[in-house]
Amino acid sequence: MFIGDHYVGKDIHFNLQDGEYWKKTLGPVFIYLNSNSSQNHSGSTRDLLWKDAKAQMQKEVDSWPYNFPASVEFLKSSQRGSVIGRFLIYDRYSNISGKLADVPYVGLALPGQLGSWQAECKGYQFWTRTDTNGYFTINNIIPGNYSLYAWAPGFVGDFMHNVTIPVSAGSKFDVGVLTFQPPRAGPTLWEIGVPDRSAAEFFIPDPDPKYINNLYMNVEKYRQYGLWERYTDLYPKDDLVYKVGTSDYKKDWFFAQVTRNVGNKYSTTTWQIKFNLTNIQQKSFYMLRIAIATAHMARLEVRVNTNGDTLFRTYQFGDGNAIARHGIHGFQWNYEVPIEGKLLFQGENTIFLTQSFGGFAFSGIMYDYLRFEGPYGA
């Protein structure tokens, strides 16, 4: 399972062409066993063992890359290079632009396209986080040519530097100051969730008692088994309706838009987002921005105000399988849906989100974040 497809699916399957040369060094693998010589099996003793294990883990992290492996394929620190730089964010409609309330992730992977690092498994990847001023250093990089990718909690979208970065033994490549302008059409009129590539902030129900795992009742509750079944329990007939300004996404937005089990047949579901507008610009475009944290055997369709003609439709998502495997994120997709002002009403409006692929218990979508933006240039 060093190169598995869980949470991504077939997009990350490993394939070699005829005659293609490939090698990759994995490991070494470290296993640490500690023990308690006393007969005390209390919670405090377990906590001490856990703290000791975490302390040992940090020692191993600080020792990387090891200097003891004899294989010439395992490069020592002196045989690797580094990349430094500064990563800044500019969003003219965000009050946290440039402040980096939650510091960005910056990484190197094989040259590709925007976001392609998510499905890349042939080469090596090296990641770090910036400090609160945006400065970063990536050390111990195996020599080769890389693209630099980044993303930032609190902001939608991916960043990719447009320059290929060469790394050689002992080199220090300075990329300078990089500026990311997240996708944005206009001011935020409303938003649901937090753009962090995860659905963890949404409502996660208590598990069915017959499946309960006491390890995850207070933290990472999404790891409980069978949570997809709870949607039918909570919404046996009518689907979720979210009212902007009244509903709370932490309580009222189910963490996954899954199918409904009706007589052991799994039907599609349509969620509604209701919101009010005034002073609509009929000839302008509004923007619905949808970030999806993961999806499995699903298709999203978007309609506005009449649950009839489809305004936007995704292709059928693949087999990331995060819902069945207790995940909360996987392969990220970002979509923008332009909406003509003439389709909107003064007063209450409704956006319909239909997960249109049924027949399967694990079909569904985990949203990361949704945002409705005002007219372009507003």
CSV table of C-alpha atoms in Angstrom, one decimal:
chain,number,residue,atom,x,y,z
A,1,MET,CA,0.0,0.0,0.0
A,2,PHE,CA,2.9,2.4,-0.5
A,3,ILE,CA,1.2,3.5,-3.7
A,4,GLY,CA,-2.5,3.0,-2.9
A,5,ASP,CA,-5.6,4.7,-4.4
A,6,HIS,CA,-7.7,5.3,-1.3
A,7,TYR,CA,-9.3,8.8,-1.2
A,8,VAL,CA,-8.3,9.5,-4.8
A,9,GLY,CA,-9.3,6.6,-7.0
A,10,LYS,CA,-8.2,5.5,-10.4
A,11,ASP,CA,-6.6,9.0,-11.1
A,12,ILE,CA,-3.6,8.0,-9.0
A,13,HIS,CA,-3.2,4.4,-10.3
A,14,PHE,CA,0.4,3.7,-11.1
A,15,ASN,CA,1.1,3.0,-14.8
A,16,LEU,CA,4.3,2.5,-16.8
A,17,GLN,CA,4.6,2.8,-20.5
A,18,ASP,CA,6.5,0.2,-22.5
A,19,GLY,CA,10.2,0.9,-22.1
A,20,GLU,CA,9.6,3.6,-19.5
A,21,TYR,CA,12.4,3.8,-16.9
A,22,TRP,CA,11.3,4.2,-13.3
A,23,LYS,CA,12.7,3.8,-9.8
A,24,LYS,CA,11.7,5.1,-6.4
A,25,THR,CA,13.3,4.5,-3.0
A,26,LEU,CA,10.9,4.0,-0.1
A,27,GLY,CA,11.8,3.8,3.5
A,28,PRO,CA,13.5,2.9,5.8
A,29,VAL,CA,10.4,2.0,8.0
A,30,PHE,CA,10.8,2.7,11.7
A,31,ILE,CA,8.8,0.7,14.3
A,32,TYR,CA,9.0,1.8,17.9
A,33,LEU,CA,7.8,-0.4,20.8
A,34,ASN,CA,7.7,1.0,24.3
A,35,SER,CA,6.4,-0.6,27.5
A,36,ASN,CA,5.4,0.0,31.1
A,37,SER,CA,7.2,-2.3,33.6
A,38,SER,CA,4.5,-1.7,36.3
A,39,GLN,CA,1.2,-3.5,36.5
A,40,ASN,CA,-0.6,-0.2,36.4
A,41,HIS,CA,-2.8,0.0,33.3
A,42,SER,CA,-4.6,3.2,34.2
A,43,GLY,CA,-5.3,6.0,31.7
A,44,SER,CA,-2.4,8.1,33.0
A,45,THR,CA,0.0,5.3,32.2
A,46,ARG,CA,-1.3,5.0,28.7
A,47,ASP,CA,-0.9,8.7,28.3
A,48,LEU,CA,2.7,8.5,29.4
A,49,LEU,CA,3.4,5.8,26.8
A,50,TRP,CA,1.7,7.8,24.1
A,51,LYS,CA,3.7,10.9,25.0
A,52,ASP,CA,6.9,8.9,24.9
A,53,ALA,CA,6.0,7.5,21.5
A,54,LYS,CA,5.3,11.0,20.2
A,55,ALA,CA,8.6,12.2,21.6
A,56,GLN,CA,10.4,9.4,19.8
A,57,MET,CA,8.6,10.2,16.6
A,58,GLN,CA,9.9,13.8,16.8
A,59,LYS,CA,13.5,12.5,17.3
A,60,GLU,CA,13.1,10.5,14.1
A,61,VAL,CA,11.7,13.4,12.2
A,62,ASP,CA,14.6,15.6,13.3
A,63,SER,CA,17.1,12.9,12.2
A,64,TRP,CA,15.7,12.7,8.7
A,65,PRO,CA,17.2,11.9,6.3
A,66,TYR,CA,19.1,9.1,8.1
A,67,ASN,CA,22.8,8.7,7.6
A,68,PHE,CA,23.0,4.9,8.3
A,69,PRO,CA,21.3,3.3,5.2
A,70,ALA,CA,24.0,1.7,3.1
A,71,SER,CA,22.0,1.8,-0.2
A,72,VAL,CA,23.3,4.2,-2.7
A,73,GLU,CA,19.7,4.9,-3.7
A,74,PHE,CA,19.0,6.5,-0.3
A,75,LEU,CA,20.5,9.9,-0.6
A,76,LYS,CA,22.1,11.5,2.4
A,77,SER,CA,21.5,15.1,3.4
A,78,SER,CA,24.6,16.4,1.7
A,79,GLN,CA,23.4,14.8,-1.6
A,80,ARG,CA,20.1,16.8,-1.5
A,81,GLY,CA,19.1,20.4,-2.1
A,82,SER,CA,16.8,23.0,-0.8
A,83,VAL,CA,14.3,25.6,-1.9
A,84,ILE,CA,13.5,28.9,-0.2
A,85,GLY,CA,11.1,31.7,-0.9
A,86,ARG,CA,8.1,33.7,0.3
A,87,PHE,CA,4.4,33.0,-0.5
A,88,LEU,CA,1.9,35.8,-0.2
A,89,ILE,CA,-1.8,35.9,-0.8
A,90,TYR,CA,-3.8,38.8,-2.3
A,91,ASP,CA,-7.6,38.7,-2.2
A,92,ARG,CA,-9.1,42.2,-2.4
A,93,TYR,CA,-12.4,41.0,-0.9
A,94,SER,CA,-10.9,39.2,2.1
A,95,ASN,CA,-10.1,40.8,5.4
A,96,ILE,CA,-7.5,38.1,6.1
A,97,SER,CA,-5.6,38.6,2.8
A,98,GLY,CA,-1.8,38.6,3.6
A,99,LYS,CA,-2.3,38.0,7.3
A,100,LEU,CA,-2.0,34.2,7.0
A,101,ALA,CA,-4.3,33.3,9.9
A,102,ASP,CA,-3.6,29.7,9.1
A,103,VAL,CA,-0.3,29.3,7.3
A,104,PRO,CA,-0.2,27.9,3.7
A,105,TYR,CA,1.2,24.6,2.5
A,106,VAL,CA,4.0,24.8,-0.1
A,107,GLY,CA,5.4,21.8,-1.9
A,108,LEU,CA,7.4,20.4,-4.7
A,109,ALA,CA,6.2,17.6,-7.0
A,110,LEU,CA,6.9,16.5,-10.6
A,111,PRO,CA,6.1,19.2,-13.2
A,112,GLY,CA,2.4,19.1,-14.1
A,113,GLN,CA,-0.7,21.1,-14.2
A,114,LEU,CA,-2.5,23.2,-11.5
A,115,GLY,CA,-3.4,20.8,-8.7
A,116,SER,CA,-1.8,17.7,-10.4
A,117,TRP,CA,0.2,16.9,-7.3
A,118,GLN,CA,-3.0,15.4,-5.9
A,119,ALA,CA,-2.8,12.4,-8.3
A,120,GLU,CA,1.0,12.2,-8.7
A,121,CYS,CA,2.7,9.1,-7.4
A,122,LYS,CA,5.7,8.3,-9.6
A,123,GLY,CA,8.0,10.9,-8.3
A,124,TYR,CA,8.8,12.4,-4.9
A,125,GLN,CA,7.0,15.2,-3.1
A,126,PHE,CA,8.4,17.5,-0.5
A,127,TRP,CA,6.1,19.8,1.5
A,128,THR,CA,6.3,22.4,4.3
A,129,ARG,CA,4.3,25.2,5.7
A,130,THR,CA,5.2,28.9,5.7
A,131,ASP,CA,5.6,31.0,8.8
A,132,THR,CA,3.1,33.7,9.5
A,133,ASN,CA,4.9,36.1,7.2
A,134,GLY,CA,4.9,33.7,4.3
A,135,TYR,CA,8.6,32.7,4.4
A,136,PHE,CA,9.3,29.0,3.8
A,137,THR,CA,12.2,26.6,3.4
A,138,ILE,CA,12.0,23.1,1.9
A,139,ASN,CA,15.0,21.0,2.9
A,140,ASN,CA,16.5,17.6,1.9
A,141,ILE,CA,15.0,17.5,-1.6
A,142,ILE,CA,16.1,14.7,-3.9
A,143,PRO,CA,17.8,16.2,-7.1
A,144,GLY,CA,15.6,16.7,-10.1
A,145,ASN,CA,13.2,19.1,-11.8
A,146,TYR,CA,10.1,20.1,-9.9
A,147,SER,CA,7.1,22.4,-10.0
A,148,LEU,CA,6.1,24.4,-6.9
A,149,TYR,CA,2.5,24.0,-5.8
A,150,ALA,CA,0.7,25.6,-2.8
A,151,TRP,CA,-2.6,26.1,-1.2
A,152,ALA,CA,-3.8,28.0,1.8
A,153,PRO,CA,-6.4,27.2,4.5
A,154,GLY,CA,-9.0,30.0,4.4
A,155,PHE,CA,-8.8,30.5,0.6
A,156,VAL,CA,-10.3,28.7,-2.4
A,157,GLY,CA,-8.1,27.3,-5.1
A,158,ASP,CA,-4.6,26.0,-5.9
A,159,PHE,CA,-1.4,27.8,-6.8
A,160,MET,CA,1.3,26.6,-9.2
A,161,HIS,CA,4.6,28.5,-9.9
A,162,ASN,CA,5.1,28.9,-13.7
A,163,VAL,CA,8.9,28.2,-13.5
A,164,THR,CA,10.4,24.7,-13.4
A,165,ILE,CA,12.7,24.4,-10.4
A,166,PRO,CA,16.0,22.5,-10.8
A,167,VAL,CA,17.4,21.0,-7.6
A,168,SER,CA,20.9,19.5,-7.4
A,169,ALA,CA,23.1,18.2,-4.5
A,170,GLY,CA,23.9,21.0,-2.1
A,171,SER,CA,21.9,23.7,-4.1
A,172,LYS,CA,19.7,26.3,-2.5
A,173,PHE,CA,17.2,27.6,-5.0
A,174,ASP,CA,15.5,30.9,-4.1
A,175,VAL,CA,12.1,31.3,-5.9
A,176,GLY,CA,11.7,34.9,-4.5
A,177,VAL,CA,8.3,36.3,-3.6
A,178,LEU,CA,5.3,34.4,-5.0
A,179,THR,CA,1.8,35.9,-4.9
A,180,PHE,CA,-1.3,33.9,-5.1
A,181,GLN,CA,-4.6,35.6,-6.1
A,182,PRO,CA,-7.4,33.1,-5.2
A,183,PRO,CA,-10.2,32.8,-7.7
A,184,ARG,CA,-12.7,35.6,-7.1
A,185,ALA,CA,-15.4,37.3,-9.2
A,186,GLY,CA,-16.9,39.7,-6.7
A,187,PRO,CA,-17.7,40.3,-3.0
A,188,THR,CA,-19.0,37.6,-0.8
A,189,LEU,CA,-22.8,37.6,-0.3
A,190,TRP,CA,-22.9,34.4,1.7
A,191,GLU,CA,-20.7,31.4,2.4
A,192,ILE,CA,-21.1,27.9,3.9
A,193,GLY,CA,-18.2,26.2,5.5
A,194,VAL,CA,-14.5,26.9,5.6
A,195,PRO,CA,-12.2,26.5,2.6
A,196,ASP,CA,-9.7,24.0,4.0
A,197,ARG,CA,-10.0,21.0,1.7
A,198,SER,CA,-12.0,19.1,4.3
A,199,ALA,CA,-15.7,18.6,5.4
A,200,ALA,CA,-14.8,18.2,9.1
A,201,GLU,CA,-16.4,21.5,10.1
A,202,PHE,CA,-19.9,20.3,9.0
A,203,PHE,CA,-22.4,18.3,11.1
A,204,ILE,CA,-21.3,14.8,11.8
A,205,PRO,CA,-24.0,12.7,13.5
A,206,ASP,CA,-23.6,10.3,16.3
A,207,PRO,CA,-23.1,6.7,15.0
A,208,ASP,CA,-25.7,3.9,15.2
A,209,PRO,CA,-25.0,2.4,18.7
A,210,LYS,CA,-24.3,-1.0,17.1
A,211,TYR,CA,-21.3,0.5,15.2
A,212,ILE,CA,-20.0,2.8,17.9
A,213,ASN,CA,-16.2,3.1,18.4
A,214,ASN,CA,-15.5,4.9,21.7
A,215,LEU,CA,-12.1,6.1,20.5
A,216,TYR,CA,-13.8,8.6,18.2
A,217,MET,CA,-16.7,10.0,20.1
A,218,ASN,CA,-15.1,13.3,21.0
A,219,VAL,CA,-12.5,13.7,18.3
A,220,GLU,CA,-12.5,12.9,14.6
A,221,LYS,CA,-16.1,11.6,14.8
A,222,TYR,CA,-16.2,11.2,11.1
A,223,ARG,CA,-14.1,8.0,11.6
A,224,GLN,CA,-17.2,6.2,13.0
A,225,TYR,CA,-18.6,3.5,10.8
A,226,GLY,CA,-21.9,3.7,9.0
A,227,LEU,CA,-22.4,7.5,9.2
A,228,TRP,CA,-23.8,7.5,5.7
A,229,GLU,CA,-26.9,5.6,7.0
A,230,ARG,CA,-27.7,8.4,9.4
A,231,TYR,CA,-28.7,10.7,6.6
A,232,THR,CA,-31.8,8.6,6.0
A,233,ASP,CA,-32.5,8.5,9.7
A,234,LEU,CA,-32.4,12.3,9.9
A,235,TYR,CA,-34.1,13.0,6.6
A,236,PRO,CA,-36.4,10.1,6.0
A,237,LYS,CA,-38.6,11.9,3.4
A,238,ASP,CA,-37.5,15.4,2.7
A,239,ASP,CA,-33.9,16.5,1.9
A,240,LEU,CA,-31.8,19.0,3.7
A,241,VAL,CA,-32.8,22.7,3.4
A,242,TYR,CA,-30.2,25.3,4.5
A,243,LYS,CA,-31.4,28.9,5.2
A,244,VAL,CA,-28.6,31.5,4.9
A,245,GLY,CA,-28.7,33.8,7.9
A,246,THR,CA,-30.6,31.3,10.0
A,247,SER,CA,-29.0,27.9,9.6
A,248,ASP,CA,-25.6,27.0,11.1
A,249,TYR,CA,-23.4,24.9,8.9
A,250,LYS,CA,-21.9,23.2,12.0
A,251,LYS,CA,-25.3,21.9,13.0
A,252,ASP,CA,-27.5,22.0,9.8
A,253,TRP,CA,-25.2,21.0,6.9
A,254,PHE,CA,-24.8,17.2,6.9
A,255,PHE,CA,-21.1,16.4,6.2
A,256,ALA,CA,-21.9,14.3,3.1
A,257,GLN,CA,-24.6,14.6,0.5
A,258,VAL,CA,-25.3,10.8,0.2
A,259,THR,CA,-28.2,8.8,-1.1
A,260,ARG,CA,-31.4,8.0,0.8
A,261,ASN,CA,-32.1,4.3,1.6
A,262,VAL,CA,-35.8,3.7,0.8
A,263,GLY,CA,-36.7,0.0,1.0
A,264,ASN,CA,-33.1,-1.0,0.3
A,265,LYS,CA,-33.0,1.2,-2.8
A,266,TYR,CA,-30.7,4.1,-2.8
A,267,SER,CA,-32.3,7.2,-4.3
A,268,THR,CA,-30.7,10.5,-5.3
A,269,THR,CA,-31.0,13.6,-3.1
A,270,THR,CA,-31.5,17.3,-3.7
A,271,TRP,CA,-30.4,19.8,-1.1
A,272,GLN,CA,-31.7,23.4,-1.1
A,273,ILE,CA,-29.9,26.6,-0.1
A,274,LYS,CA,-32.4,29.5,0.5
A,275,PHE,CA,-31.2,33.1,0.6
A,276,ASN,CA,-32.5,36.6,0.2
A,277,LEU,CA,-31.3,39.2,-2.3
A,278,THR,CA,-32.1,42.9,-2.9
A,279,ASN,CA,-31.1,45.3,-5.6
A,280,ILE,CA,-30.4,42.6,-8.1
A,281,GLN,CA,-28.4,43.6,-11.2
A,282,GLN,CA,-30.4,41.8,-13.9
A,283,LYS,CA,-27.8,42.2,-16.6
A,284,SER,CA,-24.8,41.2,-14.5
A,285,PHE,CA,-23.5,37.8,-13.4
A,286,TYR,CA,-23.3,36.4,-9.9
A,287,MET,CA,-21.0,33.5,-9.1
A,288,LEU,CA,-21.6,30.4,-7.1
A,289,ARG,CA,-18.3,28.9,-6.1
A,290,ILE,CA,-18.2,25.2,-5.0
A,291,ALA,CA,-15.2,23.5,-3.5
A,292,ILE,CA,-15.6,19.7,-3.1
A,293,ALA,CA,-13.5,18.0,-0.5
A,294,THR,CA,-14.1,14.5,-2.0
A,295,ALA,CA,-16.7,12.5,-3.9
A,296,HIS,CA,-17.5,8.9,-4.7
A,297,MET,CA,-19.5,7.6,-7.7
A,298,ALA,CA,-21.5,10.8,-7.8
A,299,ARG,CA,-22.5,13.7,-10.0
A,300,LEU,CA,-23.5,17.2,-9.0
A,301,GLU,CA,-26.2,19.2,-10.8
A,302,VAL,CA,-27.0,22.8,-9.9
A,303,ARG,CA,-30.3,24.6,-10.5
A,304,VAL,CA,-31.6,28.0,-9.5
A,305,ASN,CA,-35.1,28.9,-8.3
A,306,THR,CA,-36.9,26.3,-10.4
A,307,ASN,CA,-35.9,22.7,-9.9
A,308,GLY,CA,-36.1,22.2,-13.7
A,309,ASP,CA,-33.4,23.1,-16.2
A,310,THR,CA,-29.9,22.3,-15.1
A,311,LEU,CA,-27.6,25.3,-14.9
A,312,PHE,CA,-24.4,23.3,-14.2
A,313,ARG,CA,-23.4,19.6,-14.1
A,314,THR,CA,-20.2,17.9,-13.2
A,315,TYR,CA,-18.9,14.8,-14.8
A,316,GLN,CA,-19.4,11.6,-12.8
A,317,PHE,CA,-16.9,11.6,-10.0
A,318,GLY,CA,-14.7,8.5,-9.6
A,319,ASP,CA,-13.9,6.1,-6.8
A,320,GLY,CA,-12.1,7.9,-4.0
A,321,ASN,CA,-14.2,5.9,-1.5
A,322,ALA,CA,-13.7,8.4,1.4
A,323,ILE,CA,-17.3,7.9,2.6
A,324,ALA,CA,-17.0,4.2,3.1
A,325,ARG,CA,-13.5,4.4,4.5
A,326,HIS,CA,-14.2,6.9,7.2
A,327,GLY,CA,-12.4,9.8,5.4
A,328,ILE,CA,-13.3,13.5,5.5
A,329,HIS,CA,-11.3,14.7,2.4
A,330,GLY,CA,-9.7,13.3,-0.7
A,331,PHE,CA,-9.2,14.6,-4.2
A,332,GLN,CA,-10.2,18.3,-4.3
A,333,TRP,CA,-12.4,19.8,-7.0
A,334,ASN,CA,-13.1,23.6,-7.4
A,335,TYR,CA,-16.0,24.7,-9.6
A,336,GLU,CA,-17.5,28.1,-10.4
A,337,VAL,CA,-21.1,28.5,-11.6
A,338,PRO,CA,-21.9,31.9,-13.2
A,339,ILE,CA,-25.6,32.8,-12.6
A,340,GLU,CA,-27.3,35.5,-14.7
A,341,GLY,CA,-29.0,38.2,-12.6
A,342,LYS,CA,-32.2,37.7,-14.5
A,343,LEU,CA,-32.5,34.2,-13.0
A,344,LEU,CA,-32.6,35.7,-9.5
A,345,PHE,CA,-35.5,37.1,-7.5
A,346,GLN,CA,-35.9,40.1,-5.3
A,347,GLY,CA,-36.4,38.4,-1.9
A,348,GLU,CA,-36.1,34.7,-1.4
A,349,ASN,CA,-34.0,32.6,-3.9
A,350,THR,CA,-33.3,28.9,-3.9
A,351,ILE,CA,-30.2,27.0,-5.2
A,352,PHE,CA,-30.8,23.3,-5.7
A,353,LEU,CA,-27.9,20.9,-5.4
A,354,THR,CA,-28.7,17.4,-6.7
A,355,GLN,CA,-26.5,14.4,-6.3
A,356,SER,CA,-27.9,12.6,-9.3
A,357,PHE,CA,-26.1,9.3,-9.2
A,358,GLY,CA,-28.1,6.8,-7.1
A,359,GLY,CA,-28.4,3.0,-6.6
A,360,PHE,CA,-25.4,2.8,-4.2
A,361,ALA,CA,-25.0,3.4,-0.5
A,362,PHE,CA,-21.6,5.1,-0.8
A,363,SER,CA,-22.4,7.5,-3.6
A,364,GLY,CA,-22.0,11.0,-2.4
A,365,ILE,CA,-20.3,14.3,-2.2
A,366,MET,CA,-18.4,16.0,0.7
A,367,TYR,CA,-18.4,19.7,0.2
A,368,ASP,CA,-15.5,21.8,1.4
A,369,TYR,CA,-16.9,25.2,1.0
A,370,LEU,CA,-19.6,27.1,-0.9
A,371,ARG,CA,-19.6,30.9,-1.6
A,372,PHE,CA,-22.1,33.1,-3.5
A,373,GLU,CA,-20.4,36.2,-4.9
A,374,GLY,CA,-21.9,39.5,-6.1
A,375,PRO,CA,-21.6,40.7,-9.7
A,376,TYR,CA,-18.3,40.9,-11.4
A,377,GLY,CA,-16.4,44.1,-10.5
A,378,ALA,CA,-18.8,45.0,-7.7
